[in-house]
Structure formats: C-alpha cells, structure tokens
Coordinates of C-alpha atoms and ligand atoms in Angstrom, one line a residue:
X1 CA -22.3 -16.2 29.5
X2 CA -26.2 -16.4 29.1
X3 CA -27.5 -17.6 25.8
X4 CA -31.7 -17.2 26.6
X5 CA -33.2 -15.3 24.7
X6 CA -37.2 -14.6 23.9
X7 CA -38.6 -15.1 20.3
X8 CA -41.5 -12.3 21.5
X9 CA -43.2 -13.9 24.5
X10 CA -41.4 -17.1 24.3
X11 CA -38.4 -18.2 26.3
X12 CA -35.7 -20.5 25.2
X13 CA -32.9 -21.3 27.4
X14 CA -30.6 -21.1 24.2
X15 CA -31.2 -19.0 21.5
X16 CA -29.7 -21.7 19.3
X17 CA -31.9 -24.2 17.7
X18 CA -32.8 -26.4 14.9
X19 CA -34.2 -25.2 11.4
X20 CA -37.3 -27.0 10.3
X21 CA -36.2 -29.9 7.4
X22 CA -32.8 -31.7 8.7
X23 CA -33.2 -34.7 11.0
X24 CA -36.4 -33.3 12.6
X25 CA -39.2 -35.9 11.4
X26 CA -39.5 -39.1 13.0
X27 CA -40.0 -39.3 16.8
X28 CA -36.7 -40.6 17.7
X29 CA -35.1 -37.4 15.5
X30 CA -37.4 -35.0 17.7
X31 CA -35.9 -36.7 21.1
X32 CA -32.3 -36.1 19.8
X33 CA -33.4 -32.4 19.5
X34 CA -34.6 -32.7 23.0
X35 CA -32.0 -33.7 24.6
X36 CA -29.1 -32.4 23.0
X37 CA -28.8 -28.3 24.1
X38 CA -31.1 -27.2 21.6
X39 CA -33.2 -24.1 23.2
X40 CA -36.1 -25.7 21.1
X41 CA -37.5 -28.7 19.2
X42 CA -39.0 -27.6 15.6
X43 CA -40.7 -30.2 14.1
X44 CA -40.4 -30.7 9.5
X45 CA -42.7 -29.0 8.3
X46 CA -46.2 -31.0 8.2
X47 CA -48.8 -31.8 5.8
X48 CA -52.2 -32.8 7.1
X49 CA -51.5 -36.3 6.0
X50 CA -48.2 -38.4 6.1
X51 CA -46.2 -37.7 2.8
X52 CA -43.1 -39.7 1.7
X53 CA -41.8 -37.3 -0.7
X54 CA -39.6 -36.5 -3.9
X55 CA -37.4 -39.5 -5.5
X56 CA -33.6 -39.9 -4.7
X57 CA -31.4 -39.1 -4.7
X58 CA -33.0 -35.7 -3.0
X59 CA -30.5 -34.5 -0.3
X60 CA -26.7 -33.2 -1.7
X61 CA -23.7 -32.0 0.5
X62 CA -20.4 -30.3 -0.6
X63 CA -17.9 -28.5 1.1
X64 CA -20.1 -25.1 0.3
X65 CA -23.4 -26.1 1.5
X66 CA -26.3 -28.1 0.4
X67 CA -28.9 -29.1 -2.3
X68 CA -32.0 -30.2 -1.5
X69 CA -35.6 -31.2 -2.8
X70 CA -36.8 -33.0 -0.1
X71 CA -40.5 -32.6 -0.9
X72 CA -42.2 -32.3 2.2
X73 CA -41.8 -35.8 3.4
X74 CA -43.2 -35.7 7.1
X75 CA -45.7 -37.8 9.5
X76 CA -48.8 -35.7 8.7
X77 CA -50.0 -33.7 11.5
X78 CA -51.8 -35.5 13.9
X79 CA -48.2 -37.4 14.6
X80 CA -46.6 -34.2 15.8
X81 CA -49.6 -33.0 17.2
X82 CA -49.8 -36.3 19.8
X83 CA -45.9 -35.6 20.7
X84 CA -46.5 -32.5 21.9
X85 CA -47.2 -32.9 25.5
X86 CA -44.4 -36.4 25.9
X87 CA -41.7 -34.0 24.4
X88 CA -42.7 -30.6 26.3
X89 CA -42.6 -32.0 29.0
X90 CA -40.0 -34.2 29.8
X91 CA -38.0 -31.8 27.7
X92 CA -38.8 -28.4 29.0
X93 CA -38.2 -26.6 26.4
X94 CA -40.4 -25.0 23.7
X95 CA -41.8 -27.6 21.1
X96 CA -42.9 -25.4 17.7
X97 CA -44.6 -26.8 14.3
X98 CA -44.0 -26.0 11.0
X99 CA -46.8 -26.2 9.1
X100 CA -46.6 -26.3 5.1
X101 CA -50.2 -27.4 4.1
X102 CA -50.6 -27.8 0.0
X103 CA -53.0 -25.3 0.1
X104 CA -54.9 -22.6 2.0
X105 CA -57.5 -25.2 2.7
X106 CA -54.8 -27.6 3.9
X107 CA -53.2 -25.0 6.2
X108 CA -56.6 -24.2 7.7
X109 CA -57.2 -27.9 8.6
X110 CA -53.7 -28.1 9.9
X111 CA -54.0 -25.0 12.2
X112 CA -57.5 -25.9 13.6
X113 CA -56.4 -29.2 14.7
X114 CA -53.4 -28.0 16.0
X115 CA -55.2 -25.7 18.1
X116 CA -56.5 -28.7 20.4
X117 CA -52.9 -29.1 21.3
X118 CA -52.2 -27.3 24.5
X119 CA -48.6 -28.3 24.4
X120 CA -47.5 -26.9 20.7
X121 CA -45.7 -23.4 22.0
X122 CA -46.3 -22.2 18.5
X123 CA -46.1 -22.5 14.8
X124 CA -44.4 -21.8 12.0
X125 CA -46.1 -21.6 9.1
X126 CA -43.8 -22.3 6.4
X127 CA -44.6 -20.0 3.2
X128 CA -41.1 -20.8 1.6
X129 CA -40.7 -24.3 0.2
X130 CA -39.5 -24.1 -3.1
X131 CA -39.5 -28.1 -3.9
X132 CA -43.4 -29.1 -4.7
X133 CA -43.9 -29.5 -8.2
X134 CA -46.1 -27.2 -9.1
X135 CA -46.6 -25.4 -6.4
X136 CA -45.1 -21.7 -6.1
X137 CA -43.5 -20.4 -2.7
X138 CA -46.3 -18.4 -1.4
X139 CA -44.2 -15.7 0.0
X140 CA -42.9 -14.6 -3.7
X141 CA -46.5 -13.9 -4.5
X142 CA -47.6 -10.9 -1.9
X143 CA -51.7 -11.0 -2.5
X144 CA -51.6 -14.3 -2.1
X145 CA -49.0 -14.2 1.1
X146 CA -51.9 -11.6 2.4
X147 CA -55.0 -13.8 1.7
X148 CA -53.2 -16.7 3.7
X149 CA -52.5 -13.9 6.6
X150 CA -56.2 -12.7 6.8
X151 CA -57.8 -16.4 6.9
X152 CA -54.7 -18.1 9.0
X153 CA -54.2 -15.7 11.7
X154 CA -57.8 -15.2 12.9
X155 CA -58.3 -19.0 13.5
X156 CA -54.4 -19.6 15.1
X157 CA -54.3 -20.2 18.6
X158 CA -51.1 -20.5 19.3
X159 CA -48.2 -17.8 18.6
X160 CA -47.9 -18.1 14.9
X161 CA -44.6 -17.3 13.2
X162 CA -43.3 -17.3 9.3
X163 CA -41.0 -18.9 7.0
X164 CA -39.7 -16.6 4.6
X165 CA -38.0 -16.9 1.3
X166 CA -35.2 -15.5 0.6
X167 CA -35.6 -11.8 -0.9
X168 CA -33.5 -9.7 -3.4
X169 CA -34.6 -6.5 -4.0
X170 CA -35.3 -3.4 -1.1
X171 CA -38.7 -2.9 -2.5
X172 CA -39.3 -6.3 -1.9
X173 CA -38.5 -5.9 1.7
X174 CA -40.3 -3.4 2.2
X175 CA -43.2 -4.7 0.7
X176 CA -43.3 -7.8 2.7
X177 CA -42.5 -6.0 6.0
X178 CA -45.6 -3.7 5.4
X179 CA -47.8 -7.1 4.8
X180 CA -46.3 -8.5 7.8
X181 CA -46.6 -5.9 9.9
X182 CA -50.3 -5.5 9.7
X183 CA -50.7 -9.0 12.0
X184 CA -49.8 -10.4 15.3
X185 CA -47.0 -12.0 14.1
X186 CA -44.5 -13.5 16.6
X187 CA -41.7 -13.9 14.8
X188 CA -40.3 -14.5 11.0
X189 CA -38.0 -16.8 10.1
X190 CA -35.5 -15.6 7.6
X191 CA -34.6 -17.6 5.2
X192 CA -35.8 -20.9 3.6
X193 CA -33.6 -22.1 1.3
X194 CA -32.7 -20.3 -2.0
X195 CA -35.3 -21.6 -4.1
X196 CA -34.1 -23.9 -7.5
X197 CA -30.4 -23.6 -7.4
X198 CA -28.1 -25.9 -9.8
X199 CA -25.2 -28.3 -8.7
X200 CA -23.7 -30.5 -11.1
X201 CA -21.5 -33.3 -11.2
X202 CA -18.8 -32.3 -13.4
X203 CA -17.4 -35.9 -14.2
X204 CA -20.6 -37.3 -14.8
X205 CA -21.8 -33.9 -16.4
X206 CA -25.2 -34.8 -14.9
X207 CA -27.3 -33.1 -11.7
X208 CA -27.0 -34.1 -8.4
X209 CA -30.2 -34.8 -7.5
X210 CA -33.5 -36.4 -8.9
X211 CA -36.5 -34.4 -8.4
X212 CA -37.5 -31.3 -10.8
X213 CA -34.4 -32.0 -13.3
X214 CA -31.8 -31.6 -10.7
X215 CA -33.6 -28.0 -9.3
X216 CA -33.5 -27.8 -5.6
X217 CA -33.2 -25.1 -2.3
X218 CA -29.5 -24.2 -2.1
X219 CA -28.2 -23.9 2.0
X220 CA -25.4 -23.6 4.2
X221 CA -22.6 -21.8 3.4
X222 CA -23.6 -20.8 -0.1
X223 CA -26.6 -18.4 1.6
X224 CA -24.9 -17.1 4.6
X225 CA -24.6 -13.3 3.1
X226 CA -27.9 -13.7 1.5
X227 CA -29.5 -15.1 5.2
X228 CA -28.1 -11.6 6.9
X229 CA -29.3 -9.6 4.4
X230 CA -32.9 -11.0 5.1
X231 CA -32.3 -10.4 8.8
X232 CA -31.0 -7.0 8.5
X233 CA -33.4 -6.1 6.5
X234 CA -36.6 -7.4 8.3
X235 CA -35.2 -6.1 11.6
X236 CA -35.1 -2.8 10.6
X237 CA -38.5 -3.0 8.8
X238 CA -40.8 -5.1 11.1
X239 CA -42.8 -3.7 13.9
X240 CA -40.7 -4.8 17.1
X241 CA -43.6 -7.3 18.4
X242 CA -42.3 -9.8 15.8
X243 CA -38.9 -11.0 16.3
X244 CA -36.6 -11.9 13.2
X245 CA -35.1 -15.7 13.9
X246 CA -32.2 -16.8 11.3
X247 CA -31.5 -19.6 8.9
X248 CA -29.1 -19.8 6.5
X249 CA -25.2 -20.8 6.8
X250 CA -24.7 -21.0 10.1
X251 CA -22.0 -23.5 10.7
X252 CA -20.0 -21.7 14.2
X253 CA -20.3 -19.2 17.0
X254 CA -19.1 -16.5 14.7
X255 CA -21.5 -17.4 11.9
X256 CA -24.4 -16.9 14.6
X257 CA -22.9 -14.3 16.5
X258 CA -23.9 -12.1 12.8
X259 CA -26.2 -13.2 12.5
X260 CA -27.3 -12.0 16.3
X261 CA -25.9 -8.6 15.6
X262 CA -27.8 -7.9 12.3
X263 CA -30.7 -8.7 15.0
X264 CA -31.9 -12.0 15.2
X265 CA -33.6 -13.2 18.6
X266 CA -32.5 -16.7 18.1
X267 CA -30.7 -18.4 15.6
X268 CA -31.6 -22.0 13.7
X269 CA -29.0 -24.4 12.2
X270 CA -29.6 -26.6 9.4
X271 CA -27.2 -27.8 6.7
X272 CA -24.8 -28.2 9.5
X273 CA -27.2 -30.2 11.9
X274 CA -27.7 -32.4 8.9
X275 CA -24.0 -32.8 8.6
X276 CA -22.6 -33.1 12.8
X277 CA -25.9 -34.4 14.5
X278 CA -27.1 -32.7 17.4
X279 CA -23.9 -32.1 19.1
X280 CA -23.7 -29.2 16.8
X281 CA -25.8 -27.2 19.2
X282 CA -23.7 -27.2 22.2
X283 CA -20.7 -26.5 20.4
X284 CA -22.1 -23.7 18.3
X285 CA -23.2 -21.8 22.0
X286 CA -19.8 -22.6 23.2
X287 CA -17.9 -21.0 20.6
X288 CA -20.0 -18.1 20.6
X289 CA -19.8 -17.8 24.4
X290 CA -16.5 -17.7 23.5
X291 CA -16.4 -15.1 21.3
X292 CA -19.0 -13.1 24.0
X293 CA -16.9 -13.2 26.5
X294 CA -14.0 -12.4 24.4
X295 CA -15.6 -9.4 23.1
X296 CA -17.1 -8.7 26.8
X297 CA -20.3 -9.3 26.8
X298 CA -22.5 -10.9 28.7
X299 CA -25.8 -11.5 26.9
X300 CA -27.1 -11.3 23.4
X301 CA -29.2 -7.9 24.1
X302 CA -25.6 -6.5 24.8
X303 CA -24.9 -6.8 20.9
X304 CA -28.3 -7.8 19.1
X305 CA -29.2 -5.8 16.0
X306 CA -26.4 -3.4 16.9
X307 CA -24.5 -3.8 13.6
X308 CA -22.6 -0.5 12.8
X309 CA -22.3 1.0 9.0
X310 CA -19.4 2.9 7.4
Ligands
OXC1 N1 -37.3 -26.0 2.2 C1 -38.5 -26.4 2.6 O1 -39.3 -25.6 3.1 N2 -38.8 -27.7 2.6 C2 -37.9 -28.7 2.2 N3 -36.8 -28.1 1.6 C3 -36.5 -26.8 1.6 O2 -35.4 -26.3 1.2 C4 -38.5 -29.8 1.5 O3 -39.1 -30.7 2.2 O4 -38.4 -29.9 0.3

C-alpha cells in the first residue's frame, strides 16, 4: 500500500509528517523526525533570532486535546538554516521551515537568508500563531495577509507554503482562497491551532496555563471537525497548483484517512507527536494502510478529495 504523495512539486515518501510546534526545535528533536518514518522533517517555527518564550507552565494535555502558548520559543534561524544540508542528506527526505518572523520586516530577513540555503525544500510561513502578546494572527486580518503575500513571495526562493488559522464563516473562505490564489503558492496548511481557547482546572478553579491569563491555541481532538472543514473548504476553493496539507486532531489512520478524503496531499500530526514520540508516524501509516487495503485501495489519489455529500 503506497503512502507517497506530492505536496505540488515535492515528493515525500509518506504523506504523514510532523506539524510545526511539538518536539521539532532542538537538533536532536529534528534527527528523531528523521529517522523515525516521517515523510518529512518541519522545523518550529523560527524567529530571526533565538527566543525562549512564554512562562510555564505553557504546554497542557487532557484526554480531548491540548492547550498551548508556547510563544515562539525556537533557535532563531541561522540554526535551522546550517542543519539543512546534515539532515537532507543523511535523511533523504524533504527538510521544510516554518518561518513566523514578528514582523513583515522580520519575515523578510528570515526568507532572504534562508534563500542561501540550497538544502531547505521549502517553507512554511506561519501566518497563524495566536500566542504573542500583542501580536494578531495575520491571517484573521486579509489586507494585511495580502501585503505580507506581495512583499514575501517575490523575494522566496524556495517553494513557499502557509499556515492558516482556523476559519468559521464561508465568506471567509472564500475570501482567503481568492487572496491565496492570486500567488504561486505550493501548499496551505490548514489549521494552526484554534486561537485563545479556555481550560480550567476545576478543583483549583484556576487556568491551566501561565501566559495571557490562561488563553492559549486549543489542538488535538478538540479541532478535528473544525481541521476538515478548513481542508474541505480550501480544496474546493484553491487553484489546484497549491496543495491543502492538514493539522488538527489527527491521532490514527482513520483520523488521517478524512482527512485525505476531504483532500489533503499530506497530513501533519501534532498533539499526538507531542504525546507518543515519533513512533507515532509509523503507526499512524500502518493503520491507515490498513484501512486502504481494507477498503481496496491502493494509493491516496484512489480516495483524495473524493468525499461524497448527501
Ligand atoms: N501555534 C503556533 O503557531 N505557535 C505555537 N503555538 C501554536 O498553537 C507557539 O509557539 O506558541
């Protein structure tokens, strides 16, 4: 049962990878990725310089998902800039950045000295993170999503992807698809978190985490309907040059295997990387192998975006 798959040009061995935030920031977290069946190493998303990030407690788990406000903590960009040519190549597989500069200016400076890097298979420039202080989610704001577009792409030399937010409304959806669809996008990535959720400790009637008065991105099982919405939706809308990749609640074969047939081109795993390590990738492609073979086919173009109404 063959699990490649192509995100556009690019070809991954195993559509299944990791998101951009869990366990993907230190050197020795990037050579797990590697090595483990991951069709691809994503790097956290970088800042041009190292950042350590919110307070903890920042990072909380339940049996329904996560809470989060990480706060961009990463090694600034020239660190995963020089692993790019020791992890392509002894891992073969492709090696993608997310970029989240602070600002427009930051991103710019990011990009540029990314683009000395043959060995960065592309980025993903993450318009989504709801956990700065201060600093809206660029993609909620659709001039200023534009204005990023028209100064980022022209200067990106490698394949540039996005990181979405989450989105609500159809209008919206349309809205951002029209944007989108006016670049030479790769691929989206669909979703980020949802942005400043709530958990609470009920015995302790107090938040569970630190930063931004116990605010933080909500993920894993919590956003799976809201995740296939977004992928639904941007597969339908986007021009078919830019593949749709999926985030949100994907925890099994079956939970990518929807997320496959609302048509994603490759799938990314987060709250549950965080929770099982990086064994979670070969046993997420088993089971859905599984369930291929169960349902007969033999790759994912047999079923992708081939979800059927009522
Ligand atoms: N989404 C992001 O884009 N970034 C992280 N958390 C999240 O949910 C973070 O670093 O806060």
């Amino acid at each position: 049962m063959n699990l490649s798959a192509y995100v556009n040009e690019i070809h991954l061995n195993n559509c299944i990878y990791n998101a951009s935030g869990p366990k993907c920031t230190t050197d020795k977290e990037l050579h797990a990725i590697g090595k483990s069946q991951a069709g691809a190493i994503l790097t956290k998303s970088s800042t041009f310089e190292h950042r350590i990030g919110n307070p903890e407690p920042r990072y909380i788990e339940n049996q329904l998902g996560s809470i989060n406000s990480m706060g961009l903590p990463n090694m600034g960009q020239q660190y995963y800039n020089t692993l790019a040519p020791i992890l392509s190549t002894t891992y073969q597989k492709p090696y993608i950045v997310s970029v989240a500069g602070l600002s427009l200016e930051e991103n710019i400076n990011i990009i540029k000295a990314l683009n000395q890097q043959k060995d960065i298979t592309a980025i993903e420039l993450n318009l989504s993170c709801p956990n700065v202080p201060n600093k809206p989610q660029t993609a909620y704001d659709f001039e200023r999503t534009q204005t990023v577009l028209d100064t980022i792409v022209p200067i990106c030399q490698h394949k540039l992807g996005v990181k979405l937010p989450p989105y609500f409304d159809l209008i919206h959806f349309q809205q951002m698809a029209e944007i989108l669809n006016q670049y030479p996008l790769a691929f989206v990535t669909c979703i980020n978190s949802i942005g400043n959720g709530l958990v609470i400790d009920v015995d302790k009637e107090q938040v569970v985490i630190k930063p931004k008065h116990g605010f933080g991105g909500i993920g894993g099982d919590y956003i799976k309907p809201t995740a296939l919405a977004n992928v639904r939706q941007f597969y339908l809308l986007l021009k078919r040059e830019i593949s749709v990749i999926a985030c949100g609640g994907v925890k099994n074969g079956t939970d990518a295997f929807e997320h496959i047939l609302c048509g994603a081109a490759a799938v990314q795993v987060g709250t549950q990387f965080m929770r099982e390590g990086a064994n979670c990738f070969e046993r997420i492609s088993q089971e859905l192998q599984v369930l291929m073979q169960k349902k007969g086919y033999q790759c994912l173009d047999d079923f992708r975006g081939k979800l059927q109404s009522i």
